[in-house]
CSV table of C-alpha atoms in Angstrom, one decimal:
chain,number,residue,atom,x,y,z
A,1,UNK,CA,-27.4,-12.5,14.5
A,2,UNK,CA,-31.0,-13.1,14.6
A,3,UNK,CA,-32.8,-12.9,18.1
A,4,UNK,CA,-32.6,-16.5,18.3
A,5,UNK,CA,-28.8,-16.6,17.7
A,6,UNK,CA,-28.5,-17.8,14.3
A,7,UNK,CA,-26.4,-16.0,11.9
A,8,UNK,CA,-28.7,-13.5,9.8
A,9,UNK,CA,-27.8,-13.9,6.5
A,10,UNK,CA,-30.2,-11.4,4.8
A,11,UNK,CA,-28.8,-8.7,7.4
A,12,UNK,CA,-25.3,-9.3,6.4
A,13,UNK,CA,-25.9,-8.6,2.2
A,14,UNK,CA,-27.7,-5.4,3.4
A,15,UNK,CA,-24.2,-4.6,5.5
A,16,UNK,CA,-22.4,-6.0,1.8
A,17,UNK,CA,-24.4,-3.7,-0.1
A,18,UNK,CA,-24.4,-0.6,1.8
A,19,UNK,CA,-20.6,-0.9,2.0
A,20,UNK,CA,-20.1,-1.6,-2.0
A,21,UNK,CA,-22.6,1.7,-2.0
A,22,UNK,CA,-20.6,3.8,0.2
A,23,UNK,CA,-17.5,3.0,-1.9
A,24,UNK,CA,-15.3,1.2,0.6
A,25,UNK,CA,-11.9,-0.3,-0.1
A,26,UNK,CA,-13.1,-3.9,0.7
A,27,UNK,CA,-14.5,-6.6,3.3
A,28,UNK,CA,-12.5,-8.6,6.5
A,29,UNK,CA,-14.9,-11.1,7.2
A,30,UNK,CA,-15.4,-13.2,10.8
A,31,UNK,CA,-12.4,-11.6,12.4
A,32,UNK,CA,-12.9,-10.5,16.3
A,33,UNK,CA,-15.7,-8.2,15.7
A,34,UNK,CA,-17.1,-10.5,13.1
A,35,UNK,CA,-17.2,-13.2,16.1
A,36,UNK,CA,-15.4,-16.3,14.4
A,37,UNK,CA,-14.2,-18.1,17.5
A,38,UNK,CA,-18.5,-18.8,18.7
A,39,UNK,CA,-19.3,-19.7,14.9
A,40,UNK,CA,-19.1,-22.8,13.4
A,41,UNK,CA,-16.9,-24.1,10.6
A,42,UNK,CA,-19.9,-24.5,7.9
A,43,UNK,CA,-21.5,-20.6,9.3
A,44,UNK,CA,-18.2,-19.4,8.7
A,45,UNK,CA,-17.7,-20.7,5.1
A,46,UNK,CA,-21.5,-19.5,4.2
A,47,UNK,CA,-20.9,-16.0,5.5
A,48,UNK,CA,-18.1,-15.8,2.9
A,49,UNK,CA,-20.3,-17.2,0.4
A,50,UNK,CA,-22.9,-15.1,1.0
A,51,UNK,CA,-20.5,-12.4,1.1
A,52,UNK,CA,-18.8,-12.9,-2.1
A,53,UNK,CA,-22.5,-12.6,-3.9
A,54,UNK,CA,-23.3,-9.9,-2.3
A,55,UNK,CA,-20.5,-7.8,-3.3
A,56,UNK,CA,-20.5,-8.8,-7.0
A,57,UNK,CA,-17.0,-8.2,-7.5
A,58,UNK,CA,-17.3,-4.7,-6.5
A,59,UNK,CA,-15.7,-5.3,-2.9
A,60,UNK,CA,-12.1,-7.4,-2.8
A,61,UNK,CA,-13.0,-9.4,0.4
A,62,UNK,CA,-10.0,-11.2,2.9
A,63,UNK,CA,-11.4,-13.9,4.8
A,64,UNK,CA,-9.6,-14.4,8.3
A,65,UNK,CA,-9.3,-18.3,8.5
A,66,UNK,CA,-7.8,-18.1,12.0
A,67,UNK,CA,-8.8,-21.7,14.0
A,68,UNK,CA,-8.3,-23.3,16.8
A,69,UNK,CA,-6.6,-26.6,14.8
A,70,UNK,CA,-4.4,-26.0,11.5
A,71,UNK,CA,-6.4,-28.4,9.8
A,72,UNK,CA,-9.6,-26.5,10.4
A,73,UNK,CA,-7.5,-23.0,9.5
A,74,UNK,CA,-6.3,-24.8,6.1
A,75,UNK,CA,-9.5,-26.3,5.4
A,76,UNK,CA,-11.3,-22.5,6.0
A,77,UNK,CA,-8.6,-21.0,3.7
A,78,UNK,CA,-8.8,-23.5,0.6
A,79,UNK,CA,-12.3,-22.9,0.5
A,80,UNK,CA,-11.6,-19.4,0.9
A,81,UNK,CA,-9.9,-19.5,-2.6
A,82,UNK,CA,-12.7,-21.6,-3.8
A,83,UNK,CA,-15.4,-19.2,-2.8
A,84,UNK,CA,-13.9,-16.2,-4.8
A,85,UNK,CA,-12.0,-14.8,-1.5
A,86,UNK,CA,-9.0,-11.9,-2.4
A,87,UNK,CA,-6.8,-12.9,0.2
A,88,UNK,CA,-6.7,-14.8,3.6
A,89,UNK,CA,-5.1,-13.9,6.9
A,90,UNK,CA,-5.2,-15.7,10.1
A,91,UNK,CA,-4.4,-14.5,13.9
A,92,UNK,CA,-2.3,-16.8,15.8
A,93,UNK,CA,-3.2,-19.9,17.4
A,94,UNK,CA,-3.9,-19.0,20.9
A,95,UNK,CA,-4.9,-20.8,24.4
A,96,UNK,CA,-1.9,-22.8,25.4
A,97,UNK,CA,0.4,-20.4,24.7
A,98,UNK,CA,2.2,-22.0,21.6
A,99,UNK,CA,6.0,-21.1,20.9
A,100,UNK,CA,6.8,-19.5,17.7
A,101,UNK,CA,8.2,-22.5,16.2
A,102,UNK,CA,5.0,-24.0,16.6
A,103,UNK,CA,3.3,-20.7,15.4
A,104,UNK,CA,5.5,-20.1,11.9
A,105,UNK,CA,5.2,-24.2,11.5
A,106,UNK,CA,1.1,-22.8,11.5
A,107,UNK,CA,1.6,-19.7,9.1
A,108,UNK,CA,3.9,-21.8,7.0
A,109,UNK,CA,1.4,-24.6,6.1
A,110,UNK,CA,-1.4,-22.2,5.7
A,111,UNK,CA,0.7,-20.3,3.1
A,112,UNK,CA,1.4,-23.4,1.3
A,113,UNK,CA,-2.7,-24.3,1.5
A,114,UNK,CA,-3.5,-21.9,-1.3
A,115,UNK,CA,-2.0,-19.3,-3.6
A,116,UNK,CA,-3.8,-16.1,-2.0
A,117,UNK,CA,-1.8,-13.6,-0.1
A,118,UNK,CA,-2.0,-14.2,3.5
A,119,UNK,CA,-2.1,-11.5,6.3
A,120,UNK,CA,-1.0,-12.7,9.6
A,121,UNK,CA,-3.6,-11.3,12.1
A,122,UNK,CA,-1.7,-9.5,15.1
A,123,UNK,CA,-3.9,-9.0,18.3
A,124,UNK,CA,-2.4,-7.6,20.8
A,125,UNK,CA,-5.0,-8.8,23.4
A,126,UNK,CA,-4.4,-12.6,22.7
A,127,UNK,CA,-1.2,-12.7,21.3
A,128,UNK,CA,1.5,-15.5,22.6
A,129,UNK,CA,4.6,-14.8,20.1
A,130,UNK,CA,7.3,-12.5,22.6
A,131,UNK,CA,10.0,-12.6,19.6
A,132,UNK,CA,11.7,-8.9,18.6
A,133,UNK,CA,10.5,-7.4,15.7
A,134,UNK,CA,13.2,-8.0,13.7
A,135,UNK,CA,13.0,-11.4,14.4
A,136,UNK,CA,9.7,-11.8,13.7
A,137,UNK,CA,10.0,-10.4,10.6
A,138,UNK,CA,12.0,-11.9,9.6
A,139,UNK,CA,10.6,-15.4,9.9
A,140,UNK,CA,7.6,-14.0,8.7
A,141,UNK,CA,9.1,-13.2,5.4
A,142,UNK,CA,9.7,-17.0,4.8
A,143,UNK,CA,6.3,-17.9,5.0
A,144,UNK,CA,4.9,-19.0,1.6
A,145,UNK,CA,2.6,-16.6,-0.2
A,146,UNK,CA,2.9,-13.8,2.8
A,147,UNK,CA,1.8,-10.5,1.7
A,148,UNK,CA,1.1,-8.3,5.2
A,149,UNK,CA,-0.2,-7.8,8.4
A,150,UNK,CA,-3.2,-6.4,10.2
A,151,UNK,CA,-2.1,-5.4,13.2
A,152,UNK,CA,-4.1,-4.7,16.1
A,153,UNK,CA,-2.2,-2.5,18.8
A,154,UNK,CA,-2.1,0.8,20.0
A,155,UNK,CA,1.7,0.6,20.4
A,156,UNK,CA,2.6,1.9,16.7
A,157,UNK,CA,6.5,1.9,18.2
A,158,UNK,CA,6.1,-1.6,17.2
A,159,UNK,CA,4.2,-1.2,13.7
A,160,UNK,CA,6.5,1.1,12.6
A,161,UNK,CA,9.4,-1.6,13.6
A,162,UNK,CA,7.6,-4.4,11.4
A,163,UNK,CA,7.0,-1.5,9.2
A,164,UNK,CA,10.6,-0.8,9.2
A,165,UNK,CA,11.9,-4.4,9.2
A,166,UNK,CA,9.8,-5.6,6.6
A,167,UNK,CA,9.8,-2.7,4.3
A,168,UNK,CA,7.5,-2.8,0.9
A,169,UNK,CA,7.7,-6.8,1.5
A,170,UNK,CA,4.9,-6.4,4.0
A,171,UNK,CA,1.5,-4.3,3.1
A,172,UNK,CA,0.7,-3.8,6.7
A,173,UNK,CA,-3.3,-2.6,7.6
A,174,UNK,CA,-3.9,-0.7,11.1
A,175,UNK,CA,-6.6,-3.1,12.9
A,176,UNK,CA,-6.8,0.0,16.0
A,177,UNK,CA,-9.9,2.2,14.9
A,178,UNK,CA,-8.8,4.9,17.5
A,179,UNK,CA,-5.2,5.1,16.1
A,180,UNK,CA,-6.6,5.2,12.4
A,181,UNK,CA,-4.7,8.3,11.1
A,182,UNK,CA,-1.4,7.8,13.6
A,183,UNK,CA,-1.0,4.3,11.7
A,184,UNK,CA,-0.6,6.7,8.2
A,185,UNK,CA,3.0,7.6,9.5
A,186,UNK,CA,3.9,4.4,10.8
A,187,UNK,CA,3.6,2.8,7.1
A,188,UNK,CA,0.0,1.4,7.3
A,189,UNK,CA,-1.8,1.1,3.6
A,190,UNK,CA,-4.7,1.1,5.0
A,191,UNK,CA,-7.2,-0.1,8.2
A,192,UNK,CA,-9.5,-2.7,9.2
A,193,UNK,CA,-12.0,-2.4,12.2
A,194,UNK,CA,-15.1,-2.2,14.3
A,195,UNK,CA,-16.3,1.3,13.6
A,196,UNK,CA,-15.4,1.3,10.3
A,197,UNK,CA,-19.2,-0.7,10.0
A,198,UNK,CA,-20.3,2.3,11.4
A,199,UNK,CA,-18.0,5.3,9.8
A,200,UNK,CA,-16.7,3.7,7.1
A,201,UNK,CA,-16.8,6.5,4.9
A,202,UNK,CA,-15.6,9.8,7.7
A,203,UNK,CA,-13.4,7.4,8.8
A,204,UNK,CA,-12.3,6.4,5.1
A,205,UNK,CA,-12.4,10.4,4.0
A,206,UNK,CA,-10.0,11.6,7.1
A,207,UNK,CA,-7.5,8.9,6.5
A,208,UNK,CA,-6.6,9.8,2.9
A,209,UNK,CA,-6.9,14.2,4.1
A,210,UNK,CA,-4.2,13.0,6.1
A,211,UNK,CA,-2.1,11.1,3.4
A,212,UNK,CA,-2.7,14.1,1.2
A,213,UNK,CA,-1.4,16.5,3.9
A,214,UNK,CA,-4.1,18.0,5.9
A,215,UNK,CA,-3.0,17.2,9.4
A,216,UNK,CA,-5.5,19.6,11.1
A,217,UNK,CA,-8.4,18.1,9.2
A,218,UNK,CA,-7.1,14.6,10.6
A,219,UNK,CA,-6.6,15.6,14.0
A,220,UNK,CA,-9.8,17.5,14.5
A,221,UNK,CA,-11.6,14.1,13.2
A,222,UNK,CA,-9.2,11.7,15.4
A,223,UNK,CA,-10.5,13.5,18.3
A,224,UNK,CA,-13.9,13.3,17.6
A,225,UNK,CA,-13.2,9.5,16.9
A,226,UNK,CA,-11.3,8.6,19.9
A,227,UNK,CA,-14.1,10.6,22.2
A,228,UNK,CA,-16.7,8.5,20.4
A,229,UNK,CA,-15.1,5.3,20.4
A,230,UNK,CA,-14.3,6.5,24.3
A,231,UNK,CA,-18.1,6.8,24.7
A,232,UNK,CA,-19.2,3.7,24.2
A,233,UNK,CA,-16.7,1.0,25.2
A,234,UNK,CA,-16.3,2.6,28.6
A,235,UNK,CA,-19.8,1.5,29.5
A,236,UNK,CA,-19.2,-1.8,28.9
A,237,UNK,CA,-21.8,-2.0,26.4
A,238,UNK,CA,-20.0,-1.5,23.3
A,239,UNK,CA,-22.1,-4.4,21.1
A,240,UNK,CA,-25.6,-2.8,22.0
A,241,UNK,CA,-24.4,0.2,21.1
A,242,UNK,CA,-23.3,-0.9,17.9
A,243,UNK,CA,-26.7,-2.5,17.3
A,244,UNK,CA,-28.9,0.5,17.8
A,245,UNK,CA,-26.1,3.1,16.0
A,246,UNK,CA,-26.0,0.8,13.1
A,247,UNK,CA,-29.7,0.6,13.1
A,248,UNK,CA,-30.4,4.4,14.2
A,249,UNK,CA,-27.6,6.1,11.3
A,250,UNK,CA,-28.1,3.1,8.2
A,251,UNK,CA,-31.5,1.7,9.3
A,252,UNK,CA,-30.0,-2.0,9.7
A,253,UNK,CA,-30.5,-4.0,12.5
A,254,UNK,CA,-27.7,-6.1,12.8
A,255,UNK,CA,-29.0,-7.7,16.8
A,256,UNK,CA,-27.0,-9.0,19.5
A,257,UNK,CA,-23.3,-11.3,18.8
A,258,UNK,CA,-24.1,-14.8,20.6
A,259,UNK,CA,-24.1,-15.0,23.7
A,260,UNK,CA,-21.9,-15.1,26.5
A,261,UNK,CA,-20.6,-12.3,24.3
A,262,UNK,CA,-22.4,-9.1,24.7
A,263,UNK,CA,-25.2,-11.2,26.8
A,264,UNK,CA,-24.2,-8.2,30.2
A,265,UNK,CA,-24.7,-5.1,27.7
A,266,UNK,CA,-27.3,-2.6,28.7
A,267,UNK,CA,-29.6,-0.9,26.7
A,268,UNK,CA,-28.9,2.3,24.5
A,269,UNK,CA,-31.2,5.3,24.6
A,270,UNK,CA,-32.1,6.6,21.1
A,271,UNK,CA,-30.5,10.1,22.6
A,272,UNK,CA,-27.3,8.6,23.8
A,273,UNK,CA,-26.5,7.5,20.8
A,274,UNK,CA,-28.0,10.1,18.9
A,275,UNK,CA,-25.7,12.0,20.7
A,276,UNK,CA,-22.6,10.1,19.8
A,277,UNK,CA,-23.3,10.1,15.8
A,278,UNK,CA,-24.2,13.8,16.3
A,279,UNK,CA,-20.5,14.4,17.5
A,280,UNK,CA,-19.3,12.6,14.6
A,281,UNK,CA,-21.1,14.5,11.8
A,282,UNK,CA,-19.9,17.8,12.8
């Protein structure tokens, strides 16, 4: 955002180009992080845009469509597939606490909206579906043009149940940045998070030492991960930390989300978080 609260449009192709740069596996656009519940419908659709010409076709970019109404989900996710998007995914309509009739009535006629594969967005933190694994799955797997999940929970018991359940019918991504590598044994293809804007590429390079074998490598960096990721959200000023890492290790100043989010945050020091990106480079 800009320092007036707009969305800064110039800042994100710099973010689009240092990631195509780095070599990363591809974009998830206004999920949590990317703050799509205080945006607009029309910011939302430019960001993709500007997204999409940023990466040139070098980046495959999913778009989460997630809304508030289904109309405004299916509306997001046709011009998704308009704009050049790879795939969509969605997290559950939240708030009133929706059964999962109503919430597979809500995958169902966003899968139908376009012909992209859609990832169903688990979040732990909000989520409203209390079905069994198994049963979720399997309602899941009726859902027109499904293709994954990104699921966002430390409890891996239960990603390696969908995992289990839903077998190669589901590519399932590992939205927990502190359980990056774990998710590599419970089936995940691959991950989608916060710090990856930060370590995209450590975090990028220790997931696929692990997949190639080299568990101490892994766990040496998961450690230095988790303590780092420890180190800033138990201040309770995870957002400006972001801000003045991102700017202090890539030189981009990405500013504040909109406010009330992030509006309580202290200020960084230059030698705290010096001090944090110096842990991760060892």
């Amino acid at each position: 955002m800009t320092s007036d609260g707009r969305v800064a449009y110039e800042t994100l192709e710099r973010m689009v180009e240092l990631f195509a740069t780095q070599g990363l596996d591809g974009l998830y656009l206004t999920g949590s992080t990317g703050q799509w519940p205080l945006l607009s419908g029309e910011e939302r659709r430019r960001i993709l845009e500007t997204a999409v010409r940023a990466a040139a076709g070098r980046l495959p970019i999913m778009a989460h469509v997630g809304a508030t109404t289904t109309a405004e989900t299916v509306a997001l996710a046709e011009h998704a597939a308009a704009s050049g998007a790879a795939a969509v995914s969605a997290v559950a309509p939240s708030y009133y606490g929706y059964s999962p009739d109503v919430v597979f009535a809500y995958y169902t006629e966003l899968g139908r909206a376009t012909p992209l594969p859609l990832f169903a967005y688990h979040l732990s933190t909000v989520n409203t579906v209390r079905l069994p694994p198994a049963d979720f799955v399997a309602r899941l797997l009726e859902v027109p043009n499904i293709a994954g999940m990104k699921i966002t929970d430390v409890d891996l018991y239960l990603f390696g149940l969908v995992r289990a359940h839903g077998g190669d019918r589901l590519r399932l991504f590992s939205g927990a940045d502190e359980v990056l590598c774990h998710a590599v044994l419970s089936g995940a293809i691959g991950a989608i998070g916060t710090f990856y804007n930060l370590w995209g590429v450590e975090c990028q390079r220790a997931r696929r030492l692990l997949a190639a074998g080299d568990v101490s490598a892994a766990t040496a960096f998961t450690q230095r991960l988790q303590m780092a990721i420890s180190r800033s959200m138990r201040t309770g000023s995870v957002w400006s930390f972001l801000r003045k890492a991102m700017h202090r290790k890539h030189g981009i100043d990405i500013g504040m989300p909109r406010p009330p989010l992030g509006s309580q945050d202290r200020p960084w020091s230059d030698a705290d978080v010096d001090s944090i990106l110096e842990s991760m480079a060892q």
